[in-house]
Coordinates of C-alpha atoms in Angstrom, one line a residue:
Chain Z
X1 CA -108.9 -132.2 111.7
X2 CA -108.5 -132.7 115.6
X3 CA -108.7 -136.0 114.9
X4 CA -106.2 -136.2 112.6
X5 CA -104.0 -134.1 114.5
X6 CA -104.6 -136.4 117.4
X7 CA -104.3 -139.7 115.3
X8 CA -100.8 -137.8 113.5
X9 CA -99.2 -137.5 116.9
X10 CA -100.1 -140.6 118.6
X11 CA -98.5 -142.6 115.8
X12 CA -95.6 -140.5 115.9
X13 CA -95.2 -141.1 119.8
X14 CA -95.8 -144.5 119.1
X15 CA -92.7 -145.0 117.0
X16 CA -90.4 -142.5 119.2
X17 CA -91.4 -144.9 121.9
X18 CA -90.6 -148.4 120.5
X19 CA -90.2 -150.9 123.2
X20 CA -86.1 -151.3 123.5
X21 CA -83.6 -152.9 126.3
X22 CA -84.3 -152.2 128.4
X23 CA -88.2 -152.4 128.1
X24 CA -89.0 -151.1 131.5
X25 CA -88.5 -148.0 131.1
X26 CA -90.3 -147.3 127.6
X27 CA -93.4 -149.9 129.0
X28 CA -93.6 -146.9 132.0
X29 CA -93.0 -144.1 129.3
X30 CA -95.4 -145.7 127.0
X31 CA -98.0 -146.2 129.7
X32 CA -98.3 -142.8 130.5
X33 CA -98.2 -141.2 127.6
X34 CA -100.1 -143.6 124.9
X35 CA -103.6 -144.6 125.6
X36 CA -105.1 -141.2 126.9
X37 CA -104.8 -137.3 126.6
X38 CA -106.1 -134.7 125.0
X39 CA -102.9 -133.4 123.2
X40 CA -104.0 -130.4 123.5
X41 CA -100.6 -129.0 123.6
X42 CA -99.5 -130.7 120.2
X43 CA -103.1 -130.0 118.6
X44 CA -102.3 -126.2 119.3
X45 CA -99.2 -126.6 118.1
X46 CA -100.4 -128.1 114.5
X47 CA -103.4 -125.9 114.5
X48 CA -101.5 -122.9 115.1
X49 CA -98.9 -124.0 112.0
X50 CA -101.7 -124.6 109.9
X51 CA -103.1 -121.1 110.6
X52 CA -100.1 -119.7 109.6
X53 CA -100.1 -121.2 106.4
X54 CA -98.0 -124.2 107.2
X55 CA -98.3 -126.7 105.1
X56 CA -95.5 -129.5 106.0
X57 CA -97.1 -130.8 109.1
X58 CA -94.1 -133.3 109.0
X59 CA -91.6 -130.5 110.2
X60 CA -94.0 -129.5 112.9
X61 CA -94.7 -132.9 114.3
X62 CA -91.7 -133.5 116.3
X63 CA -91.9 -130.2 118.1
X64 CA -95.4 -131.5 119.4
X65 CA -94.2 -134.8 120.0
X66 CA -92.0 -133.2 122.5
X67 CA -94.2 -130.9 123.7
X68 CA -96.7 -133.6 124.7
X69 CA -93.6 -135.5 126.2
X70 CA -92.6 -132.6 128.4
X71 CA -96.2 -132.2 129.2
X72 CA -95.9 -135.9 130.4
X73 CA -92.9 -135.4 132.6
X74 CA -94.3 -132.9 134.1
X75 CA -97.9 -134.9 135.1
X76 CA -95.9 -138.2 136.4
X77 CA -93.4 -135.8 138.5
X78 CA -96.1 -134.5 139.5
X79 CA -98.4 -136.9 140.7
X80 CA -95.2 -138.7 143.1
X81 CA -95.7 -138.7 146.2
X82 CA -93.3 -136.2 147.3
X83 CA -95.1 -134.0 144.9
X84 CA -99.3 -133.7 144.7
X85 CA -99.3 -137.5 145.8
X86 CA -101.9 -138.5 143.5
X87 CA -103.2 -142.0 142.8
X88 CA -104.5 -141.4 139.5
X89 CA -104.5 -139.9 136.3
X90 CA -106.5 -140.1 133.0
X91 CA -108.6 -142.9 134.6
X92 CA -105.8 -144.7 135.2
X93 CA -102.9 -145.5 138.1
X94 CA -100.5 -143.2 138.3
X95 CA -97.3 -143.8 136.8
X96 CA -95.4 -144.4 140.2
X97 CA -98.2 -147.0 141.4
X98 CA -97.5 -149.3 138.7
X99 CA -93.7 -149.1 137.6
X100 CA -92.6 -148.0 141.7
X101 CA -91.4 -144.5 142.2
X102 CA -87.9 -144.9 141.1
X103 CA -89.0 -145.7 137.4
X104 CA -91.8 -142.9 137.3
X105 CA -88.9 -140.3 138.4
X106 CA -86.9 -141.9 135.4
X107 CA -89.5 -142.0 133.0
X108 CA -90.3 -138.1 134.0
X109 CA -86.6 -137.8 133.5
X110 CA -86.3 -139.0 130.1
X111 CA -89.1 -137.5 128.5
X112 CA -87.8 -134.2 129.1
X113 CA -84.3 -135.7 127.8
X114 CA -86.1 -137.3 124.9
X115 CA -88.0 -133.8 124.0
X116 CA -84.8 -131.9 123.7
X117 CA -83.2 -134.8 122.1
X118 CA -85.9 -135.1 119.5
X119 CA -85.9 -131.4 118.4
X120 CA -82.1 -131.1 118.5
X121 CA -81.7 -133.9 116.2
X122 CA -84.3 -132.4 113.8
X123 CA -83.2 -129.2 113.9
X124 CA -79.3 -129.9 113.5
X125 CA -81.0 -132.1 110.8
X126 CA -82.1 -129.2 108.7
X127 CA -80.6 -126.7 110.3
X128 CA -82.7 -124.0 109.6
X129 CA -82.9 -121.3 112.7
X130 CA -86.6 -121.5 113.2
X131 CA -86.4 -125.3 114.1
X132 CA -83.9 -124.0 116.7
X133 CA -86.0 -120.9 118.1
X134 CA -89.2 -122.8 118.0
X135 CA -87.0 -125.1 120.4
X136 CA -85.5 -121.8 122.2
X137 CA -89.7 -121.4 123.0
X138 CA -90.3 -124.2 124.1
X139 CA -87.6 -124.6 126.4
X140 CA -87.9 -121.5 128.2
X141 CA -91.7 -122.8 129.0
X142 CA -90.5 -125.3 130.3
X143 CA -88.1 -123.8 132.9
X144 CA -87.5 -122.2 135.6
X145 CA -89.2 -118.9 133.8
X146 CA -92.2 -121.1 133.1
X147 CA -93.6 -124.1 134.2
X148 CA -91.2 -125.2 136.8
X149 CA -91.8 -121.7 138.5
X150 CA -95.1 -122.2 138.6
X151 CA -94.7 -125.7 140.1
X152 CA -92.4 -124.5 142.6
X153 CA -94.9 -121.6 143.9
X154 CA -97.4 -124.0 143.7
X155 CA -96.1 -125.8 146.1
X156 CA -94.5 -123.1 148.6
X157 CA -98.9 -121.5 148.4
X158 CA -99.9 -125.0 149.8
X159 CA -101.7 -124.5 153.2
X160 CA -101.2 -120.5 152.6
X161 CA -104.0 -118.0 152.2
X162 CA -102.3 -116.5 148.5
X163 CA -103.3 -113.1 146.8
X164 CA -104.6 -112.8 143.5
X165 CA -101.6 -111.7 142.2
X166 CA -99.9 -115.1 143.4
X167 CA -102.6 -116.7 141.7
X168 CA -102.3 -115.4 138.3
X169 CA -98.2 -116.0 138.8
X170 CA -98.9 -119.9 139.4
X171 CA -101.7 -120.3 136.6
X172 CA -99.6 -117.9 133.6
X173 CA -96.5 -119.9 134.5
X174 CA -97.3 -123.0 135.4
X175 CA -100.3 -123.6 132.7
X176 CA -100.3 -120.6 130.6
X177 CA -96.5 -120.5 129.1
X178 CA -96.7 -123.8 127.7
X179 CA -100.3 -123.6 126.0
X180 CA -98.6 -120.2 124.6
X181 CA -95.3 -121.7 123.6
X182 CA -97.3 -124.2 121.7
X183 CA -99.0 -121.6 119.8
X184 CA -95.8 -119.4 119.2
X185 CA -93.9 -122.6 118.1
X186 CA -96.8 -123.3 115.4
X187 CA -95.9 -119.7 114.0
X188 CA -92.4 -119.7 114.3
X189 CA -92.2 -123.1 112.1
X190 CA -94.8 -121.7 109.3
X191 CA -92.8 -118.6 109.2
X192 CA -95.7 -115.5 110.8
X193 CA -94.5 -112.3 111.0
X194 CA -92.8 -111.2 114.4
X195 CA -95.8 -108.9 114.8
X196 CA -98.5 -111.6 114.5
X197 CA -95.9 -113.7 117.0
X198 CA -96.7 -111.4 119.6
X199 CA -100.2 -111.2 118.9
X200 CA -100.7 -115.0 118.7
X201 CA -98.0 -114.9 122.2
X202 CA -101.1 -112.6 123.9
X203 CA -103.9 -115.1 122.5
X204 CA -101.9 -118.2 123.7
X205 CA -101.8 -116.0 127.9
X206 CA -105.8 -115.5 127.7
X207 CA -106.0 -119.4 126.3
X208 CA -103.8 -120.4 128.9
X209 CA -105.5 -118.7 131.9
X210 CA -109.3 -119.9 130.8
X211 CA -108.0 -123.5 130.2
X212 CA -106.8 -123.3 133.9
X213 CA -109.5 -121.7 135.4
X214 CA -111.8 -124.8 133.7
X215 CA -109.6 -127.0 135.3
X216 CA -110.6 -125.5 138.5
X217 CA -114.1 -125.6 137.8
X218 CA -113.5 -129.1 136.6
X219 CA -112.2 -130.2 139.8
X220 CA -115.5 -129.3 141.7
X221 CA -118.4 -129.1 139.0
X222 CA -117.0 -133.0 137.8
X223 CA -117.3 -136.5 138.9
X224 CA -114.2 -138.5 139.7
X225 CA -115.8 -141.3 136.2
X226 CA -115.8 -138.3 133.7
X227 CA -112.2 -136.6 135.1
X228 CA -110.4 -139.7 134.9
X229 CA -108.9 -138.7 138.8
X230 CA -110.5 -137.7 142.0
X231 CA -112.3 -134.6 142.2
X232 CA -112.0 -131.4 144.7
X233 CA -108.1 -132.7 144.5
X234 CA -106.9 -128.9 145.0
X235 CA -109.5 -128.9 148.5
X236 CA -107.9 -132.3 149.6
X237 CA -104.3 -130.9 148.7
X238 CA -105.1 -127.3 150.6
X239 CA -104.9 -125.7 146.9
X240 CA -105.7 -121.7 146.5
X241 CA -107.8 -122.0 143.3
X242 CA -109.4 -119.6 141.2
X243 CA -112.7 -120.3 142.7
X244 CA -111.3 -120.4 146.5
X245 CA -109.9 -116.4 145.8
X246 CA -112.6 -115.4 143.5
X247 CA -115.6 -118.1 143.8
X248 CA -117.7 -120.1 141.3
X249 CA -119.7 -117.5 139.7
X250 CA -116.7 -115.0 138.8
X251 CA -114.9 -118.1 137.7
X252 CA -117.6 -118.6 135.3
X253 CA -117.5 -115.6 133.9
X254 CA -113.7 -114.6 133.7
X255 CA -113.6 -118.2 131.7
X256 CA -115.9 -116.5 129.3
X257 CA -114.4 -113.5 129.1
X258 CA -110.9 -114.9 128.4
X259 CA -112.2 -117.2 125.9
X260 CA -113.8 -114.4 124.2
X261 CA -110.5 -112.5 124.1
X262 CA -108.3 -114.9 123.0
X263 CA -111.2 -115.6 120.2
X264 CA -110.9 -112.0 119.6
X265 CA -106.9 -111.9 118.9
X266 CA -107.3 -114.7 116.4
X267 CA -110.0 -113.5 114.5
X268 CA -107.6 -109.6 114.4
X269 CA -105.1 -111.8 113.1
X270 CA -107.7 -113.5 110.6
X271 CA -106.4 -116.4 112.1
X272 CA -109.4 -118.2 112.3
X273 CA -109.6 -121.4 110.6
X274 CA -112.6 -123.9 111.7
X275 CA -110.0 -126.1 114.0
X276 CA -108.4 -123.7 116.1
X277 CA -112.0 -122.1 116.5
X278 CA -113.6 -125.2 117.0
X279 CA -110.6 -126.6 119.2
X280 CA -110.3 -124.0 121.8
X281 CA -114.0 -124.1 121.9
X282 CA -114.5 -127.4 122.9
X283 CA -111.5 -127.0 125.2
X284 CA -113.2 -124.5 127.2
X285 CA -116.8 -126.6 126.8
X286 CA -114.9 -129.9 127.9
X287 CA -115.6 -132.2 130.9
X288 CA -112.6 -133.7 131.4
Chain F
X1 CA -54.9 -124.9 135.3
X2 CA -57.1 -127.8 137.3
X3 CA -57.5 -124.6 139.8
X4 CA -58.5 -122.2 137.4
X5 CA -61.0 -124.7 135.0
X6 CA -62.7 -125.2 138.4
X7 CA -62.9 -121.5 139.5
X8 CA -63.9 -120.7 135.9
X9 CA -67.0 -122.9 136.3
X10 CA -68.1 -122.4 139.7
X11 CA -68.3 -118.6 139.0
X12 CA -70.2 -119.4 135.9
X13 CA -72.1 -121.5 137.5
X14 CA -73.0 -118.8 140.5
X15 CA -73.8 -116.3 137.4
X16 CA -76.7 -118.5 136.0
X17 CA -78.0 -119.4 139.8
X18 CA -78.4 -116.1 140.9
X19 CA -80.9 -115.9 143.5
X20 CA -84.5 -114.8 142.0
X21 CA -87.8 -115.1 142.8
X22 CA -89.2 -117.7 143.9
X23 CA -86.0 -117.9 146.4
X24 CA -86.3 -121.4 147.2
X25 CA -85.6 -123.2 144.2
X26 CA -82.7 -121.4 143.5
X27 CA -81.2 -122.0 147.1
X28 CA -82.0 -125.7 146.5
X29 CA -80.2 -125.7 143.1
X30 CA -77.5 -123.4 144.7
X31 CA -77.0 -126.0 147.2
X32 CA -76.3 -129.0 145.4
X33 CA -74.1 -127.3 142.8
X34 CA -72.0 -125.0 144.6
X35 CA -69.4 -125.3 147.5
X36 CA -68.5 -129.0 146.4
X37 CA -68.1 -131.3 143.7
X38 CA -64.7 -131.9 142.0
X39 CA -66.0 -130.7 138.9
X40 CA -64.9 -133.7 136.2
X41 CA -67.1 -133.5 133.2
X42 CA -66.5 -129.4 133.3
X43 CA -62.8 -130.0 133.6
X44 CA -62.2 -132.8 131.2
X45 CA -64.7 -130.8 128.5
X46 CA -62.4 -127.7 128.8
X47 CA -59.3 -129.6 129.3
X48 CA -60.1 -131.9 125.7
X49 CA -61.0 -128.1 124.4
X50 CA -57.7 -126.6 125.4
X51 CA -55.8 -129.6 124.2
X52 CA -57.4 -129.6 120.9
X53 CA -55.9 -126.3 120.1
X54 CA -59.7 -124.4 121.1
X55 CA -58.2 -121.3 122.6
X56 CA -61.5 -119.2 122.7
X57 CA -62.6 -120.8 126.5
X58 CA -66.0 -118.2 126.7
X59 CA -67.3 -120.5 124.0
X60 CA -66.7 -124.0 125.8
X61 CA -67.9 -122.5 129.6
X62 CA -71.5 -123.0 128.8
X63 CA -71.4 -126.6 127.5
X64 CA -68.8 -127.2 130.7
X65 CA -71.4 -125.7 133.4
X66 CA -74.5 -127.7 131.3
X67 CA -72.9 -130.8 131.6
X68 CA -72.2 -130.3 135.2
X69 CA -76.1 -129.6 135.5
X70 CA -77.0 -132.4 134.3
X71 CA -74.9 -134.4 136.5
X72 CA -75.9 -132.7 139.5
X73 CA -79.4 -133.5 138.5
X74 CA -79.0 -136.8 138.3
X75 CA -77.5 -136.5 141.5
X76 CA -80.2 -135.1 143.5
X77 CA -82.7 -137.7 141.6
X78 CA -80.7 -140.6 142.3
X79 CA -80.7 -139.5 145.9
X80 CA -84.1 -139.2 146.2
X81 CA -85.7 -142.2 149.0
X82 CA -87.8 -143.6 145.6
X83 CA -83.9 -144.2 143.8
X84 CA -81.2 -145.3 146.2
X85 CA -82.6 -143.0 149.4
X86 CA -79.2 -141.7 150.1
X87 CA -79.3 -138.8 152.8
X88 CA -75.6 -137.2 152.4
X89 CA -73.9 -135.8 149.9
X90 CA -70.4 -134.5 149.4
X91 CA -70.8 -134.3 153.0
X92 CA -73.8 -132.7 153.8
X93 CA -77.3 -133.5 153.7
X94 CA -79.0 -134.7 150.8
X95 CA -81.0 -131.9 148.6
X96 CA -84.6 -133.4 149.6
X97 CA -83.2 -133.9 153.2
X98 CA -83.0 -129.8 153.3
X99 CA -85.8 -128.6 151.0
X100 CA -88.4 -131.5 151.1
X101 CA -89.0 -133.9 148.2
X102 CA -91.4 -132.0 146.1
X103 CA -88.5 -129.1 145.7
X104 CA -85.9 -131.9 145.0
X105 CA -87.8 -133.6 142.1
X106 CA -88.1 -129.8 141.2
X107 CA -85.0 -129.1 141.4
X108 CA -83.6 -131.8 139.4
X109 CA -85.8 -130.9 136.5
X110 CA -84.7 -127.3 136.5
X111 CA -81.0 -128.8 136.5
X112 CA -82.1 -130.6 133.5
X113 CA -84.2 -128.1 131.7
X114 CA -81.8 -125.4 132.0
X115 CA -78.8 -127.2 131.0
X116 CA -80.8 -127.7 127.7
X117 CA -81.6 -124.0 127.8
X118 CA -77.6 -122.3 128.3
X119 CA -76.9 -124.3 125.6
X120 CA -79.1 -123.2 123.0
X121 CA -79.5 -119.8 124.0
X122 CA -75.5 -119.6 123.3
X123 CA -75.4 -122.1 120.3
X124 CA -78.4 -119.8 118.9
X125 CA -76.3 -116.7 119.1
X126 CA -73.1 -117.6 117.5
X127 CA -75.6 -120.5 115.2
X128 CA -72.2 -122.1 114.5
X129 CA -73.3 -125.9 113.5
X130 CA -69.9 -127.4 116.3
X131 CA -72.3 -125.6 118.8
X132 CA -75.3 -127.5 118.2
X133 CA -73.1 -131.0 117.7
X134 CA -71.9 -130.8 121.0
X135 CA -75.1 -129.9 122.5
X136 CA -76.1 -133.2 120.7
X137 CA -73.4 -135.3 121.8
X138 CA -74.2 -134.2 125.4
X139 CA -78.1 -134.6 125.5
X140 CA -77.6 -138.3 123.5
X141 CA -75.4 -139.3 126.4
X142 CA -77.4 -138.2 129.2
X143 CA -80.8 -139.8 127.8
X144 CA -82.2 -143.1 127.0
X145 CA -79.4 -144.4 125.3
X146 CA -77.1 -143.4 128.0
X147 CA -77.4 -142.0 131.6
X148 CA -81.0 -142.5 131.8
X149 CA -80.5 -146.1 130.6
X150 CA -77.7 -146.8 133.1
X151 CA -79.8 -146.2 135.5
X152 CA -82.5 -148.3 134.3
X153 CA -80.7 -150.9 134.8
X154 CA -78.9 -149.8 137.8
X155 CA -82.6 -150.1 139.3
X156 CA -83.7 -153.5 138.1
X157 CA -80.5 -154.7 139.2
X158 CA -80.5 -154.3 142.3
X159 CA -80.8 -157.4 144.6
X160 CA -80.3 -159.7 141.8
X161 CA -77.5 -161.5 140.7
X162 CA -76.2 -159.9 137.5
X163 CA -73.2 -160.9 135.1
X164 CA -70.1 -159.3 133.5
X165 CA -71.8 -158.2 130.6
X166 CA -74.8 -156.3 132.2
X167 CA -72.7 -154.7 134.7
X168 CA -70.3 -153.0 132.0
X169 CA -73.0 -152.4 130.6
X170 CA -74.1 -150.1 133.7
X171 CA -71.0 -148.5 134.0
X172 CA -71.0 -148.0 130.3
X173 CA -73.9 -146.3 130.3
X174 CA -74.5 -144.1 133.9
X175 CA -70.7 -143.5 134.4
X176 CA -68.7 -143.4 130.7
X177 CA -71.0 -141.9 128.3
X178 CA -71.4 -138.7 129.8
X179 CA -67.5 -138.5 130.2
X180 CA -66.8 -139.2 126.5
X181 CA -69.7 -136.7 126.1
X182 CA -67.5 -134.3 127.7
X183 CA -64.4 -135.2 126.4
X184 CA -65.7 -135.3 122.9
X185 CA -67.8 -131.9 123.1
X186 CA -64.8 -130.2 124.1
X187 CA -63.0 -131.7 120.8
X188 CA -66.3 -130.3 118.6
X189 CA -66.0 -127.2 119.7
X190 CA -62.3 -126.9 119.2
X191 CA -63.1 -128.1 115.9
X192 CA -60.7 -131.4 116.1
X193 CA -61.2 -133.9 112.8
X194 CA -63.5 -136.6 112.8
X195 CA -60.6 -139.5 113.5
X196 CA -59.1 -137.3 116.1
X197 CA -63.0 -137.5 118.4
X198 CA -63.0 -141.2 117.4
X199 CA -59.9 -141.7 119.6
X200 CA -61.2 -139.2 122.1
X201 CA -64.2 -141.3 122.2
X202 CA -62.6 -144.3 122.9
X203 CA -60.1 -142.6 125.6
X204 CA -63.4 -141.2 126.9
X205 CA -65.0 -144.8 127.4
X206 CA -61.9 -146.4 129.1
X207 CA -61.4 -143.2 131.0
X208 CA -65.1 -143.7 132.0
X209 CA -65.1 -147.1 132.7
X210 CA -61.8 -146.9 135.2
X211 CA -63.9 -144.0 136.9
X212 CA -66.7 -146.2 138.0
X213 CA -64.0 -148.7 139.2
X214 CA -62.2 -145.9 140.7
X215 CA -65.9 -145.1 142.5
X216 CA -66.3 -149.0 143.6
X217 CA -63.6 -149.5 145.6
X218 CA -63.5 -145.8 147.2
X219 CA -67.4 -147.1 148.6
X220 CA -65.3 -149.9 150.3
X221 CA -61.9 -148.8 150.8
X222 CA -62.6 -144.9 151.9
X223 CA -63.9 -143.2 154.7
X224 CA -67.4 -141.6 155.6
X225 CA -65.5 -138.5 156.2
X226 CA -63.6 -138.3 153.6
X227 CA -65.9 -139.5 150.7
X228 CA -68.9 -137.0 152.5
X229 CA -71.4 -140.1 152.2
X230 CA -71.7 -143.6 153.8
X231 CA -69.1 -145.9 152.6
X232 CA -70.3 -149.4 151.9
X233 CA -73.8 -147.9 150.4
X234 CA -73.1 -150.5 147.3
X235 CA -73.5 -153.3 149.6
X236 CA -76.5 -151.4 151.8
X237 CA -78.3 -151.0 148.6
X238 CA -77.7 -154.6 147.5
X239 CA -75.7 -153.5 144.7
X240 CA -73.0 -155.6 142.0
X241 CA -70.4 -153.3 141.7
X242 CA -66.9 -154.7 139.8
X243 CA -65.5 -155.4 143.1
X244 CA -68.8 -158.2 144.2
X245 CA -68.1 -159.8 140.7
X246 CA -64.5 -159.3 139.8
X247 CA -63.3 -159.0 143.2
X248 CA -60.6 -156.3 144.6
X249 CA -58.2 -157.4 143.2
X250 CA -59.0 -157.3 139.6
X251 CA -60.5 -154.1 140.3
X252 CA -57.2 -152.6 141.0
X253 CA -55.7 -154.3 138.1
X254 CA -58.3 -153.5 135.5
X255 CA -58.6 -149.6 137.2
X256 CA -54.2 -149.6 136.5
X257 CA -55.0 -151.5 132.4
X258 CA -58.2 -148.7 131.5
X259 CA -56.0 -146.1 133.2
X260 CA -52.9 -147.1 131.1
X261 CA -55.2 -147.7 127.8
X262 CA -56.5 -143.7 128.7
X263 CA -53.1 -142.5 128.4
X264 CA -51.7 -144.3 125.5
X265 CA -54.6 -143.2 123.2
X266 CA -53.9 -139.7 124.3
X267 CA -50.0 -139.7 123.8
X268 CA -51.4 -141.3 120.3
X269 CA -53.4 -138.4 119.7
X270 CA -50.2 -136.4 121.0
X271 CA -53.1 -134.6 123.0
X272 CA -51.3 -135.2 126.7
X273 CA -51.2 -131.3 127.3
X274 CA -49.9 -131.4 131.0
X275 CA -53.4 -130.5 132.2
X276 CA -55.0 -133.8 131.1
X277 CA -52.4 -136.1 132.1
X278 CA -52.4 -134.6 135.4
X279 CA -56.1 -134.3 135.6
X280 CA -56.7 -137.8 134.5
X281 CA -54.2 -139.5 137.0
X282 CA -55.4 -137.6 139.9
X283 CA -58.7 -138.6 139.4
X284 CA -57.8 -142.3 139.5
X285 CA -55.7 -141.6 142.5
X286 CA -58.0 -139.9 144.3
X287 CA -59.7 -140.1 147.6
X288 CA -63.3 -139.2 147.0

């Protein structure tokens, strides 16, 4: 199923991203996007849909399409030099080292474009109001309630001793909100009841928060082979992580812990069908 | 009524910037949108409402101040030292000149993102179908096949010796699409007929097109002072413009014919409410 999910949006990336005039810009969109990733953003997305009972994966697709393409805006902004200034990603160059800066801030640009663009049209499409607050979701992840705050006290902690309180503000919005708004969007688009929203809306925070706090561990416990980019990145960058406030072994266990809750909340919601289990345990068991 | 379209939006616009936390990103966005900017897209988006007959100007405000994020975001980006590396700016510093790159990139994609967001939120309340059509009509001119692709161009351009077709082509698509986005949203939403925002369209692209003329010869004919950046930054940045391949001359001719062709189409449409006429001559025969 993963791998069908996987395969399912690839190809539809794939054809949103047909080489046109001119091809620069969809050669730098494709590179970064195509070849690579996890999509674990769409995969909760589909997995989530499925659970609900969905069962046109073809109205959920384009809402993880975009999903994944905000997700990639965000990484090649990120990785620019006036951001993290990193020189690789997903064992690869960076976006900006191989198409210059000016084309990895454009490409950045117009996948957050093309997202919006590619649920608007399917929405307005059918025009049904869940395609529209499954959008509404997404969006407000995205923004300056979500992932771009996060990003932005991200980058005003750098060099700065933070609290844990800071800590758990950068990580909910700046990882958390999205990996949630994937979940909630899934629901939304099969049709779950507002009440299991908010349940799946709490799972989607503790799924968020452990998927983080592996990437922390990640970024000391890997090698630079297996991670695809250079490791203790968030020492080099003067990072507050959750193993620089809390250390390794509490990091350990709070991953477990949050796992198990978010585990917990799906199997309430008898939610549990063999991907989403499987999926967000291998997420938390991954090495890269 | 130029007066009041503009105080209409720039109080808007202060509403949806309110400072919160995290300050700083707020400030930055605060920055490059207020206390400047002669507010086009916004006034020719309400003024095409108004002159349509749309009488209800709460439901055209947000799509006026969204399209004026969007433009400011593509300011701040373009400005950035990886795009043309342009340190003023309506006559002050550049955005990442005051708050650091990392917080301009951010800043731009908040622009973006929460453009996309006042629109829905809004279009999701009322759920009119206009609501979402103009929101479509906006994002298709500001992404790939428009603003994003105008700069594309703008960027592999540079330096080279381009012809007469690929430079309309650039104005087409950074400069007129997003101003027949404006002009047309504002006829959606005042629900004009489907020939009447074919003609609006076109008055839109010649409007457009004289605008970006308008722009070339104010970067050599103007002032530092008065246009609040370097003047000559075409020829710095090793730019064709219509006055390197046409000359000035035909500049000022062809600036007079699109001007000419604006009007006409609009007297057609018997749409020349006082406000737009005005509007669109002083914007021809302006100084910055």
């Amino acid at each position: 199923m993963n791998t069908d999910y996987i395969n399912i949006v690839n190809s539809n990336l794939e054809k949103y991203l047909k080489i046109e005039y001119p091809n620069i810009i969809y050669e730098s969109m494709n590179y970064s996007i195509l070849g690579g990733g996890k999509r674990v953003r769409p995969c909760l997305l589909l997995g989530s849909y499925n659970a609900f009972g969905g069962n046109k994966i073809e109205e959920a697709v384009p809402f993880a399409c975009a999903i994944e393409m905000i997700h990639t805006y965000s990484l090649i902004h990120d990785d620019l030099p006036g951001m993290d200034d990193d020189d690789y990603r997903r064992g690869k160059l960076s976006n900006h080292k191989v198409f210059g800066e000016g084309m990895a801030i454009l490409a950045g640009d117009a996948f957050l474009n093309y997202a919006y663009e590619i649920m608007l049209n399917f929405s307005i499409e059918k025009f049904e109001k869940k395609y529209f607050l499954a959008m509404q979701k997404i969006a407000e992840a995205a923004g300056l309630k979500g992932m771009i705050k996060g990003q932005v006290l991200d980058i005003i902690s750098e060099n700065k001793q933070i609290d844990e309180k800071t800590l758990l503000s950068i990580d909910k919005n700046k990882t958390a909100k999205i990996l949630q708004a994937s979940m909630l969007a899934g629901g939304i688009l099969a049709n779950a009841s507002k009440e299991d929203l908010i349940k799946i809306e709490e799972a989607g925070y503790y799924l968020g928060i452990s998927f983080q706090i592996k990437d922390d561990l990640l970024d000391i416990q890997s090698t630079t082979e297996v991670l695809g980019k250079p490791i203790n990145s968030d020492i080099k960058n003067n990072k507050s992580t959750y193993i620089s406030i809390y250390g390794e072994k509490k990091a350990e266990n709070d991953l477990k812990k949050y796992t198990d809750k978010t585990i917990e909340i799906l199997n309430e919601l008898k939610l549990m069908n063999e991907f989403l289990q499987d999926f967000i345990l291998k997420l938390l068991e991954r090495i890269n």
